[in-house]
PDB file of C-alpha atoms in Angstrom:
ATOM      1  CA  MET A   5     238.624 113.862 -35.312  1.00 40.00           C
ATOM      2  CA  ASN A   6     241.982 115.388 -36.218  1.00 44.00           C
ATOM      3  CA  THR A   7     243.755 113.122 -38.694  1.00 41.00           C
ATOM      4  CA  ARG A   8     246.504 115.337 -40.000  1.00 50.00           C
ATOM      5  CA  PRO A   9     249.099 115.351 -41.467  1.00 54.00           C
ATOM      6  CA  MET A  10     248.295 114.216 -44.988  1.00 50.00           C
ATOM      7  CA  LEU A  11     249.788 115.145 -48.327  1.00 51.00           C
ATOM      8  CA  GLU A  12     248.660 118.444 -49.708  1.00 53.00           C
ATOM      9  CA  GLY A  13     248.660 118.576 -53.471  1.00 45.00           C
ATOM     10  CA  GLY A  14     246.085 121.278 -53.984  1.00 43.00           C
ATOM     11  CA  GLY A  15     245.665 124.621 -52.332  1.00 43.00           C
ATOM     12  CA  SER A  16     243.583 126.353 -49.748  1.00 44.00           C
ATOM     13  CA  GLN A  17     241.307 129.201 -50.731  1.00 44.00           C
ATOM     14  CA  ALA A  18     244.303 131.551 -50.891  1.00 44.00           C
ATOM     15  CA  GLY A  19     245.885 129.652 -53.740  1.00 41.00           C
ATOM     16  CA  ASP A  20     242.824 128.240 -55.517  1.00 57.00           C
ATOM     17  CA  GLY A  21     241.916 128.849 -59.115  1.00 64.00           C
ATOM     18  CA  ALA A  22     244.038 129.579 -62.136  1.00 76.00           C
ATOM     19  CA  ARG A  23     246.911 131.164 -60.221  1.00 80.00           C
ATOM     20  CA  GLY A  24     247.204 128.142 -57.962  1.00 81.00           C
ATOM     21  CA  ASN A  25     247.257 125.815 -60.973  1.00 90.00           C
ATOM     22  CA  VAL A  26     249.940 127.882 -62.665  1.00 94.00           C
ATOM     23  CA  ALA A  27     251.980 127.930 -59.457  1.00 95.00           C
ATOM     24  CA  ALA A  28     251.737 124.142 -59.206  1.00 94.00           C
ATOM     25  CA  ARG A  29     253.027 123.770 -62.768  1.00 96.00           C
ATOM     26  CA  ILE A  30     255.868 126.197 -62.085  1.00 97.00           C
ATOM     27  CA  ALA A  31     256.807 124.230 -58.968  1.00 97.00           C
ATOM     28  CA  SER A  32     256.878 120.982 -60.935  1.00 97.00           C
ATOM     29  CA  PHE A  33     258.990 122.484 -63.718  1.00 98.00           C
ATOM     30  CA  ALA A  34     261.437 124.007 -61.215  1.00 98.00           C
ATOM     31  CA  PHE A  35     261.646 120.666 -59.424  1.00 98.00           C
ATOM     32  CA  GLY A  36     262.697 119.078 -62.705  1.00 98.00           C
ATOM     33  CA  ALA A  37     265.314 121.780 -63.276  1.00 98.00           C
ATOM     34  CA  LEU A  38     266.642 121.200 -59.748  1.00 98.00           C
ATOM     35  CA  VAL A  39     267.078 117.486 -60.389  1.00 98.00           C
ATOM     36  CA  ALA A  40     268.661 118.085 -63.802  1.00 98.00           C
ATOM     37  CA  GLY A  41     271.147 120.561 -62.337  1.00 98.00           C
ATOM     38  CA  MET A  42     272.159 118.232 -59.522  1.00 98.00           C
ATOM     39  CA  VAL A  43     272.592 115.274 -61.865  1.00 97.00           C
ATOM     40  CA  ALA A  44     274.618 117.318 -64.378  1.00 97.00           C
ATOM     41  CA  THR A  45     276.991 118.895 -61.834  1.00 97.00           C
ATOM     42  CA  PRO A  46     279.458 115.979 -61.473  1.00 95.00           C
ATOM     43  CA  LEU A  47     279.749 115.684 -65.243  1.00 94.00           C
ATOM     44  CA  PHE A  48     281.843 118.873 -65.434  1.00 95.00           C
ATOM     45  CA  PRO A  49     285.312 119.643 -64.035  1.00 93.00           C
ATOM     46  CA  ALA A  50     285.512 120.602 -60.363  1.00 90.00           C
ATOM     47  CA  GLY A  51     285.849 124.325 -59.784  1.00 88.00           C
ATOM     48  CA  GLY A  52     284.926 125.167 -63.379  1.00 93.00           C
ATOM     49  CA  SER A  53     282.522 127.810 -64.620  1.00 95.00           C
ATOM     50  CA  GLN A  54     280.019 125.142 -65.680  1.00 97.00           C
ATOM     51  CA  ARG A  55     279.691 123.870 -62.135  1.00 97.00           C
ATOM     52  CA  ALA A  56     279.327 127.408 -60.805  1.00 97.00           C
ATOM     53  CA  ALA A  57     276.517 128.073 -63.277  1.00 97.00           C
ATOM     54  CA  LEU A  58     274.853 124.794 -62.332  1.00 98.00           C
ATOM     55  CA  ALA A  59     275.139 125.663 -58.636  1.00 98.00           C
ATOM     56  CA  VAL A  60     273.224 128.874 -59.288  1.00 98.00           C
ATOM     57  CA  LEU A  61     270.696 126.955 -61.394  1.00 98.00           C
ATOM     58  CA  VAL A  62     270.118 124.433 -58.609  1.00 98.00           C
ATOM     59  CA  VAL A  63     269.693 127.154 -55.993  1.00 98.00           C
ATOM     60  CA  MET A  64     267.317 129.253 -58.076  1.00 98.00           C
ATOM     61  CA  SER A  65     265.323 126.168 -59.052  1.00 98.00           C
ATOM     62  CA  LEU A  66     265.033 125.282 -55.372  1.00 98.00           C
ATOM     63  CA  PHE A  67     263.867 128.800 -54.569  1.00 98.00           C
ATOM     64  CA  VAL A  68     261.318 128.984 -57.402  1.00 98.00           C
ATOM     65  CA  CYS A  69     260.003 125.489 -56.668  1.00 98.00           C
ATOM     66  CA  ALA A  70     259.615 126.142 -52.950  1.00 98.00           C
ATOM     67  CA  THR A  71     258.003 129.548 -53.443  1.00 98.00           C
ATOM     68  CA  ALA A  72     255.576 128.308 -56.078  1.00 97.00           C
ATOM     69  CA  ASP A  73     254.680 125.275 -53.983  1.00 96.00           C
ATOM     70  CA  ALA A  74     254.004 127.499 -50.982  1.00 96.00           C
ATOM     71  CA  PHE A  75     251.904 129.791 -53.184  1.00 96.00           C
ATOM     72  CA  VAL A  76     249.570 126.908 -53.990  1.00 94.00           C
ATOM     73  CA  THR A  77     248.691 126.699 -50.289  1.00 92.00           C
ATOM     74  CA  HIS A  78     249.269 130.208 -48.982  1.00 94.00           C
ATOM     75  CA  GLY A  79     248.747 132.477 -51.967  1.00 93.00           C
ATOM     76  CA  ARG A  80     250.543 135.816 -52.154  1.00 94.00           C
ATOM     77  CA  ARG A  81     251.786 135.491 -48.585  1.00 96.00           C
ATOM     78  CA  ALA A  82     254.262 132.922 -49.925  1.00 97.00           C
ATOM     79  CA  ILE A  83     255.876 135.544 -52.152  1.00 97.00           C
ATOM     80  CA  SER A  84     256.104 137.994 -49.251  1.00 98.00           C
ATOM     81  CA  ALA A  85     257.631 135.312 -47.022  1.00 98.00           C
ATOM     82  CA  ALA A  86     260.158 134.316 -49.693  1.00 98.00           C
ATOM     83  CA  ALA A  87     261.190 137.942 -50.187  1.00 98.00           C
ATOM     84  CA  ALA A  88     261.540 138.501 -46.436  1.00 98.00           C
ATOM     85  CA  LEU A  89     263.710 135.403 -46.085  1.00 98.00           C
ATOM     86  CA  VAL A  90     266.003 136.503 -48.917  1.00 98.00           C
ATOM     87  CA  VAL A  91     266.478 139.952 -47.373  1.00 98.00           C
ATOM     88  CA  VAL A  92     267.024 138.725 -43.812  1.00 98.00           C
ATOM     89  CA  THR A  93     269.481 135.983 -44.730  1.00 98.00           C
ATOM     90  CA  PHE A  94     271.384 138.251 -47.114  1.00 98.00           C
ATOM     91  CA  PHE A  95     272.109 140.634 -44.242  1.00 98.00           C
ATOM     92  CA  VAL A  96     272.977 137.704 -41.960  1.00 98.00           C
ATOM     93  CA  GLU A  97     275.526 136.591 -44.570  1.00 98.00           C
ATOM     94  CA  VAL A  98     276.918 140.117 -44.944  1.00 98.00           C
ATOM     95  CA  ILE A  99     277.412 140.299 -41.182  1.00 98.00           C
ATOM     96  CA  GLY A 100     278.751 136.750 -41.051  1.00 97.00           C
ATOM     97  CA  SER A 101     281.336 137.166 -43.797  1.00 96.00           C
ATOM     98  CA  SER A 102     282.438 140.523 -42.374  1.00 96.00           C
ATOM     99  CA  THR A 103     282.608 139.701 -38.656  1.00 96.00           C
ATOM    100  CA  GLY A 104     282.705 135.907 -38.327  1.00 94.00           C
ATOM    101  CA  PHE A 105     279.439 135.895 -36.385  1.00 95.00           C
ATOM    102  CA  PRO A 106     277.486 133.618 -36.185  1.00 96.00           C
ATOM    103  CA  PHE A 107     279.174 131.069 -38.487  1.00 96.00           C
ATOM    104  CA  GLY A 108     282.896 131.561 -37.950  1.00 95.00           C
ATOM    105  CA  GLU A 109     285.550 133.206 -40.096  1.00 94.00           C
ATOM    106  CA  TYR A 110     284.974 132.650 -43.816  1.00 96.00           C
ATOM    107  CA  ASP A 111     285.391 134.451 -47.128  1.00 96.00           C
ATOM    108  CA  TYR A 112     283.498 134.131 -50.384  1.00 97.00           C
ATOM    109  CA  GLY A 113     285.344 133.644 -53.648  1.00 96.00           C
ATOM    110  CA  ASP A 114     284.277 135.290 -56.887  1.00 95.00           C
ATOM    111  CA  ALA A 115     282.956 132.211 -58.715  1.00 96.00           C
ATOM    112  CA  LEU A 116     279.310 132.571 -57.688  1.00 96.00           C
ATOM    113  CA  VAL A 117     277.746 135.625 -59.288  1.00 96.00           C
ATOM    114  CA  PRO A 118     276.074 138.047 -58.995  1.00 97.00           C
ATOM    115  CA  GLN A 119     277.403 139.335 -55.690  1.00 97.00           C
ATOM    116  CA  VAL A 120     276.423 142.314 -53.535  1.00 97.00           C
ATOM    117  CA  ALA A 121     278.685 143.491 -50.704  1.00 96.00           C
ATOM    118  CA  GLY A 122     280.850 140.451 -51.366  1.00 96.00           C
ATOM    119  CA  VAL A 123     278.008 137.969 -50.813  1.00 98.00           C
ATOM    120  CA  PRO A 124     276.676 135.824 -53.663  1.00 98.00           C
ATOM    121  CA  LEU A 125     272.952 136.463 -53.963  1.00 98.00           C
ATOM    122  CA  ALA A 126     272.448 132.741 -54.548  1.00 98.00           C
ATOM    123  CA  VAL A 127     273.299 132.115 -50.898  1.00 98.00           C
ATOM    124  CA  ALA A 128     270.315 134.139 -49.669  1.00 98.00           C
ATOM    125  CA  PHE A 129     268.029 132.441 -52.205  1.00 98.00           C
ATOM    126  CA  ALA A 130     269.305 129.067 -50.971  1.00 98.00           C
ATOM    127  CA  TRP A 131     268.382 129.987 -47.403  1.00 98.00           C
ATOM    128  CA  ALA A 132     264.913 131.064 -48.493  1.00 98.00           C
ATOM    129  CA  GLY A 133     264.328 127.992 -50.633  1.00 98.00           C
ATOM    130  CA  ILE A 134     265.334 125.406 -48.041  1.00 98.00           C
ATOM    131  CA  THR A 135     263.366 127.232 -45.326  1.00 98.00           C
ATOM    132  CA  LEU A 136     260.171 127.117 -47.379  1.00 98.00           C
ATOM    133  CA  VAL A 137     260.785 123.464 -48.207  1.00 98.00           C
ATOM    134  CA  ALA A 138     261.252 122.667 -44.513  1.00 97.00           C
ATOM    135  CA  HIS A 139     258.065 124.574 -43.701  1.00 97.00           C
ATOM    136  CA  GLY A 140     256.069 122.579 -46.212  1.00 95.00           C
ATOM    137  CA  THR A 141     257.593 119.268 -45.144  1.00 95.00           C
ATOM    138  CA  PHE A 142     257.761 119.367 -41.357  1.00 94.00           C
ATOM    139  CA  VAL A 143     255.498 122.009 -39.826  1.00 92.00           C
ATOM    140  CA  ALA A 144     252.313 119.976 -40.169  1.00 89.00           C
ATOM    141  CA  LEU A 145     253.954 117.114 -38.257  1.00 88.00           C
ATOM    142  CA  ALA A 146     254.469 119.074 -35.030  1.00 89.00           C
ATOM    143  CA  PRO A 147     251.966 119.944 -32.270  1.00 89.00           C
ATOM    144  CA  ASN A 148     253.360 123.317 -31.144  1.00 94.00           C
ATOM    145  CA  THR A 149     255.527 126.224 -32.216  1.00 95.00           C
ATOM    146  CA  LEU A 150     258.656 125.182 -30.331  1.00 96.00           C
ATOM    147  CA  ILE A 151     258.744 121.724 -31.911  1.00 95.00           C
ATOM    148  CA  ARG A 152     257.928 123.179 -35.326  1.00 96.00           C
ATOM    149  CA  VAL A 153     260.862 125.583 -35.111  1.00 97.00           C
ATOM    150  CA  VAL A 154     263.248 122.870 -33.895  1.00 97.00           C
ATOM    151  CA  LEU A 155     262.131 120.481 -36.650  1.00 95.00           C
ATOM    152  CA  MET A 156     262.492 123.109 -39.343  1.00 97.00           C
ATOM    153  CA  ALA A 157     265.828 124.410 -38.080  1.00 98.00           C
ATOM    154  CA  GLY A 158     267.196 120.889 -37.706  1.00 97.00           C
ATOM    155  CA  ALA A 159     266.111 119.948 -41.226  1.00 97.00           C
ATOM    156  CA  ILE A 160     267.638 123.113 -42.673  1.00 98.00           C
ATOM    157  CA  THR A 161     270.927 122.607 -40.821  1.00 98.00           C
ATOM    158  CA  ALA A 162     271.063 118.963 -41.893  1.00 98.00           C
ATOM    159  CA  TRP A 163     271.220 120.116 -45.522  1.00 98.00           C
ATOM    160  CA  ASP A 164     274.393 122.029 -44.752  1.00 98.00           C
ATOM    161  CA  ALA A 165     276.112 118.760 -43.846  1.00 98.00           C
ATOM    162  CA  PHE A 166     276.154 118.281 -47.631  1.00 98.00           C
ATOM    163  CA  LEU A 167     276.163 121.871 -48.836  1.00 97.00           C
ATOM    164  CA  ASP A 168     279.208 123.275 -47.068  1.00 97.00           C
ATOM    165  CA  PRO A 169     281.614 120.428 -47.923  1.00 97.00           C
ATOM    166  CA  GLN A 170     280.579 120.575 -51.570  1.00 97.00           C
ATOM    167  CA  MET A 171     280.784 124.350 -51.873  1.00 97.00           C
ATOM    168  CA  VAL A 172     284.115 124.527 -50.045  1.00 96.00           C
ATOM    169  CA  GLY A 173     285.411 121.764 -52.293  1.00 95.00           C
ATOM    170  CA  GLU A 174     284.449 123.860 -55.311  1.00 95.00           C
ATOM    171  CA  GLY A 175     286.226 126.893 -53.845  1.00 95.00           C
ATOM    172  CA  TYR A 176     283.087 129.024 -53.571  1.00 97.00           C
ATOM    173  CA  TRP A 177     284.066 130.006 -50.031  1.00 97.00           C
ATOM    174  CA  THR A 178     286.917 129.254 -47.649  1.00 95.00           C
ATOM    175  CA  TRP A 179     287.191 128.947 -43.877  1.00 95.00           C
ATOM    176  CA  SER A 180     289.907 130.637 -41.839  1.00 90.00           C
ATOM    177  CA  ASP A 181     289.328 128.749 -38.595  1.00 74.00           C
ATOM    178  CA  SER A 182     288.851 125.003 -38.964  1.00 64.00           C
ATOM    179  CA  SER A 183     289.309 123.610 -35.429  1.00 75.00           C
ATOM    180  CA  PRO A 184     287.300 121.752 -34.198  1.00 90.00           C
ATOM    181  CA  ALA A 185     285.911 120.956 -37.599  1.00 93.00           C
ATOM    182  CA  TYR A 186     283.930 118.642 -39.822  1.00 95.00           C
ATOM    183  CA  ARG A 187     285.604 118.211 -43.188  1.00 93.00           C
ATOM    184  CA  GLY A 188     287.486 121.478 -42.669  1.00 92.00           C
ATOM    185  CA  ILE A 189     284.336 123.373 -41.678  1.00 95.00           C
ATOM    186  CA  PRO A 190     284.291 124.709 -38.097  1.00 95.00           C
ATOM    187  CA  LEU A 191     281.557 123.164 -35.993  1.00 96.00           C
ATOM    188  CA  VAL A 192     280.491 126.632 -34.878  1.00 96.00           C
ATOM    189  CA  ASN A 193     279.203 127.059 -38.438  1.00 97.00           C
ATOM    190  CA  TYR A 194     276.504 124.504 -37.732  1.00 97.00           C
ATOM    191  CA  LEU A 195     275.514 126.245 -34.515  1.00 97.00           C
ATOM    192  CA  GLY A 196     275.247 129.434 -36.551  1.00 98.00           C
ATOM    193  CA  TRP A 197     273.156 127.636 -39.163  1.00 98.00           C
ATOM    194  CA  PHE A 198     270.810 126.258 -36.522  1.00 98.00           C
ATOM    195  CA  ALA A 199     270.419 129.660 -34.855  1.00 98.00           C
ATOM    196  CA  THR A 200     269.816 131.398 -38.186  1.00 98.00           C
ATOM    197  CA  ALA A 201     267.420 128.649 -39.234  1.00 98.00           C
ATOM    198  CA  CYS A 202     265.451 129.177 -36.030  1.00 98.00           C
ATOM    199  CA  VAL A 203     265.027 132.818 -37.031  1.00 98.00           C
ATOM    200  CA  THR A 204     264.004 132.012 -40.610  1.00 98.00           C
ATOM    201  CA  SER A 205     261.627 129.332 -39.330  1.00 98.00           C
ATOM    202  CA  LEU A 206     259.939 131.757 -36.960  1.00 98.00           C
ATOM    203  CA  ILE A 207     259.600 134.325 -39.735  1.00 98.00           C
ATOM    204  CA  THR A 208     258.016 131.748 -42.021  1.00 98.00           C
ATOM    205  CA  LEU A 209     255.638 130.491 -39.340  1.00 97.00           C
ATOM    206  CA  ARG A 210     254.656 134.059 -38.523  1.00 97.00           C
ATOM    207  CA  MET A 211     253.949 134.930 -42.160  1.00 97.00           C
ATOM    208  CA  LEU A 212     252.468 131.648 -43.401  1.00 96.00           C
ATOM    209  CA  GLY A 213     251.132 129.973 -40.296  1.00 95.00           C
ATOM    210  CA  VAL A 214     250.728 126.197 -40.083  1.00 92.00           C
ATOM    211  CA  PRO A 215     249.539 124.329 -43.172  1.00 85.00           C
ATOM    212  CA  ARG A 216     246.926 121.662 -42.489  1.00 80.00           C
ATOM    213  CA  ASN A 217     248.854 119.078 -44.486  1.00 82.00           C
ATOM    214  CA  VAL A 218     252.361 118.206 -45.645  1.00 83.00           C
ATOM    215  CA  ARG A 219     253.038 119.744 -49.056  1.00 88.00           C
ATOM    216  CA  ALA A 220     253.807 116.896 -51.445  1.00 91.00           C
ATOM    217  CA  ILE A 221     256.296 118.750 -53.654  1.00 95.00           C
ATOM    218  CA  SER A 222     258.208 120.177 -50.699  1.00 95.00           C
ATOM    219  CA  ARG A 223     258.524 116.727 -49.196  1.00 95.00           C
ATOM    220  CA  GLY A 224     259.708 115.396 -52.544  1.00 96.00           C
ATOM    221  CA  VAL A 225     262.288 118.151 -52.872  1.00 98.00           C
ATOM    222  CA  TYR A 226     263.719 117.483 -49.410  1.00 98.00           C
ATOM    223  CA  ALA A 227     263.905 113.747 -50.103  1.00 97.00           C
ATOM    224  CA  THR A 228     265.517 114.389 -53.497  1.00 98.00           C
ATOM    225  CA  LEU A 229     268.175 116.643 -51.974  1.00 98.00           C
ATOM    226  CA  ALA A 230     268.947 113.933 -49.439  1.00 98.00           C
ATOM    227  CA  VAL A 231     269.124 111.052 -51.919  1.00 98.00           C
ATOM    228  CA  LEU A 232     270.997 112.777 -54.752  1.00 98.00           C
ATOM    229  CA  SER A 233     273.482 114.389 -52.381  1.00 98.00           C
ATOM    230  CA  THR A 234     274.191 111.062 -50.693  1.00 98.00           C
ATOM    231  CA  VAL A 235     274.696 109.312 -54.028  1.00 98.00           C
ATOM    232  CA  GLY A 236     276.806 112.192 -55.314  1.00 97.00           C
ATOM    233  CA  PHE A 237     279.232 112.060 -52.399  1.00 97.00           C
ATOM    234  CA  ILE A 238     279.550 108.286 -52.658  1.00 97.00           C
ATOM    235  CA  VAL A 239     279.915 107.966 -56.425  1.00 96.00           C
ATOM    236  CA  PHE A 240     281.329 111.264 -57.687  1.00 95.00           C
ATOM    237  CA  PHE A 241     282.832 113.276 -54.821  1.00 94.00           C
ATOM    238  CA  ASP A 242     284.440 110.234 -53.168  1.00 95.00           C
ATOM    239  CA  ASP A 243     283.653 111.209 -49.580  1.00 97.00           C
ATOM    240  CA  LEU A 244     281.912 108.489 -47.599  1.00 97.00           C
ATOM    241  CA  VAL A 245     282.049 110.521 -44.384  1.00 98.00           C
ATOM    242  CA  VAL A 246     279.953 113.349 -45.830  1.00 98.00           C
ATOM    243  CA  ALA A 247     277.645 110.825 -47.483  1.00 98.00           C
ATOM    244  CA  LEU A 248     277.107 109.090 -44.142  1.00 98.00           C
ATOM    245  CA  VAL A 249     276.725 112.205 -41.989  1.00 98.00           C
ATOM    246  CA  GLY A 250     274.553 114.102 -44.456  1.00 98.00           C
ATOM    247  CA  GLY A 251     272.563 111.037 -45.416  1.00 98.00           C
ATOM    248  CA  LEU A 252     271.756 110.247 -41.792  1.00 97.00           C
ATOM    249  CA  ALA A 253     270.997 113.863 -40.895  1.00 97.00           C
ATOM    250  CA  MET A 254     268.618 114.500 -43.792  1.00 98.00           C
ATOM    251  CA  GLY A 255     267.446 110.899 -43.920  1.00 97.00           C
ATOM    252  CA  LEU A 256     265.985 111.087 -40.427  1.00 95.00           C
ATOM    253  CA  GLY A 257     263.779 113.949 -41.554  1.00 93.00           C
ATOM    254  CA  VAL A 258     262.748 112.157 -44.728  1.00 95.00           C
ATOM    255  CA  ILE A 259     261.817 109.012 -42.804  1.00 94.00           C
ATOM    256  CA  ALA A 260     259.884 111.002 -40.210  1.00 89.00           C
ATOM    257  CA  SER A 261     257.878 112.835 -42.867  1.00 88.00           C
ATOM    258  CA  PHE A 262     257.053 109.776 -44.956  1.00 86.00           C
ATOM    259  CA  SER A 263     256.267 107.659 -41.886  1.00 84.00           C
ATOM    260  CA  ALA A 264     253.934 110.236 -40.359  1.00 74.00           C
ATOM    261  CA  VAL A 265     251.969 110.701 -43.563  1.00 67.00           C
ATOM    262  CA  SER A 266     251.740 106.949 -44.166  1.00 63.00           C
ATOM    263  CA  PHE A 267     250.581 106.344 -40.591  1.00 54.00           C
ATOM    264  CA  VAL A 268     247.792 108.892 -40.863  1.00 54.00           C
ATOM    265  CA  ALA A 269     246.769 107.545 -44.270  1.00 56.00           C
ATOM    266  CA  ARG A 270     246.373 104.076 -42.767  1.00 58.00           C
ATOM    267  CA  ARG A 271     244.321 105.452 -39.913  1.00 52.00           C
ATOM    268  CA  ARG A 272     242.023 107.235 -42.335  1.00 52.00           C
ATOM    269  CA  ARG A 273     241.477 104.059 -44.320  1.00 58.00           C
ATOM    270  CA  CYS A 274     240.558 102.199 -41.135  1.00 59.00           C
ATOM    271  CA  THR A 275     238.008 104.763 -39.937  1.00 55.00           C
TER     272      THR A 275
END
């Protein structure tokens, strides 16, 4: 009887042994750094160098955590997938910032460093990190490839309901065309995010396949991003609209993941 999805704390054969244990510890440490960076961000002046450094810390912690967590299950394929996602999304961002396709017209500032071809490298690592987190959180919940891609892409795009308003507020990038818009961000940006996320989701599914279970750390990371971002926009950034929209968008995914795992756990206890 198929009783998935359940939480996956250990690895498959690919990630077993000492390397898998080390990867799990790295994922846990990076998770802690992610939380610390998010909590510390509002304590410094908006637009300052401290916040820019913390933004990079949060992104790189997300990337390291997600990659290490995927390694526990998928072994070295996780590293290859992470590298592929960084490369693909970097070139998408180069094209996007140069041509306006597929996100709309925008320009990066010089606060986030390092940059290559005018694109902060942290942006590509953010794409890779959130894609791997979405893979570990949602893929095991879906019965076929189409639904898996839609779930992943939707979860990734939901994060941008928080990310773009915060980053624009910090001055890390600016939008030229803001109508029709959400908090000054053209709605076409979210179509571009969803389309790009579909591509990154397909790449990840192709390279990593479908995990048997939900990865516990990935699910925790996604839930943490949702909760801390919601609290941050209510308490520190003073924007209830973003808190509501982002909280609902990411919250639906969090509820779906936790509910599915809890339901299957109850079924297993009853059989």
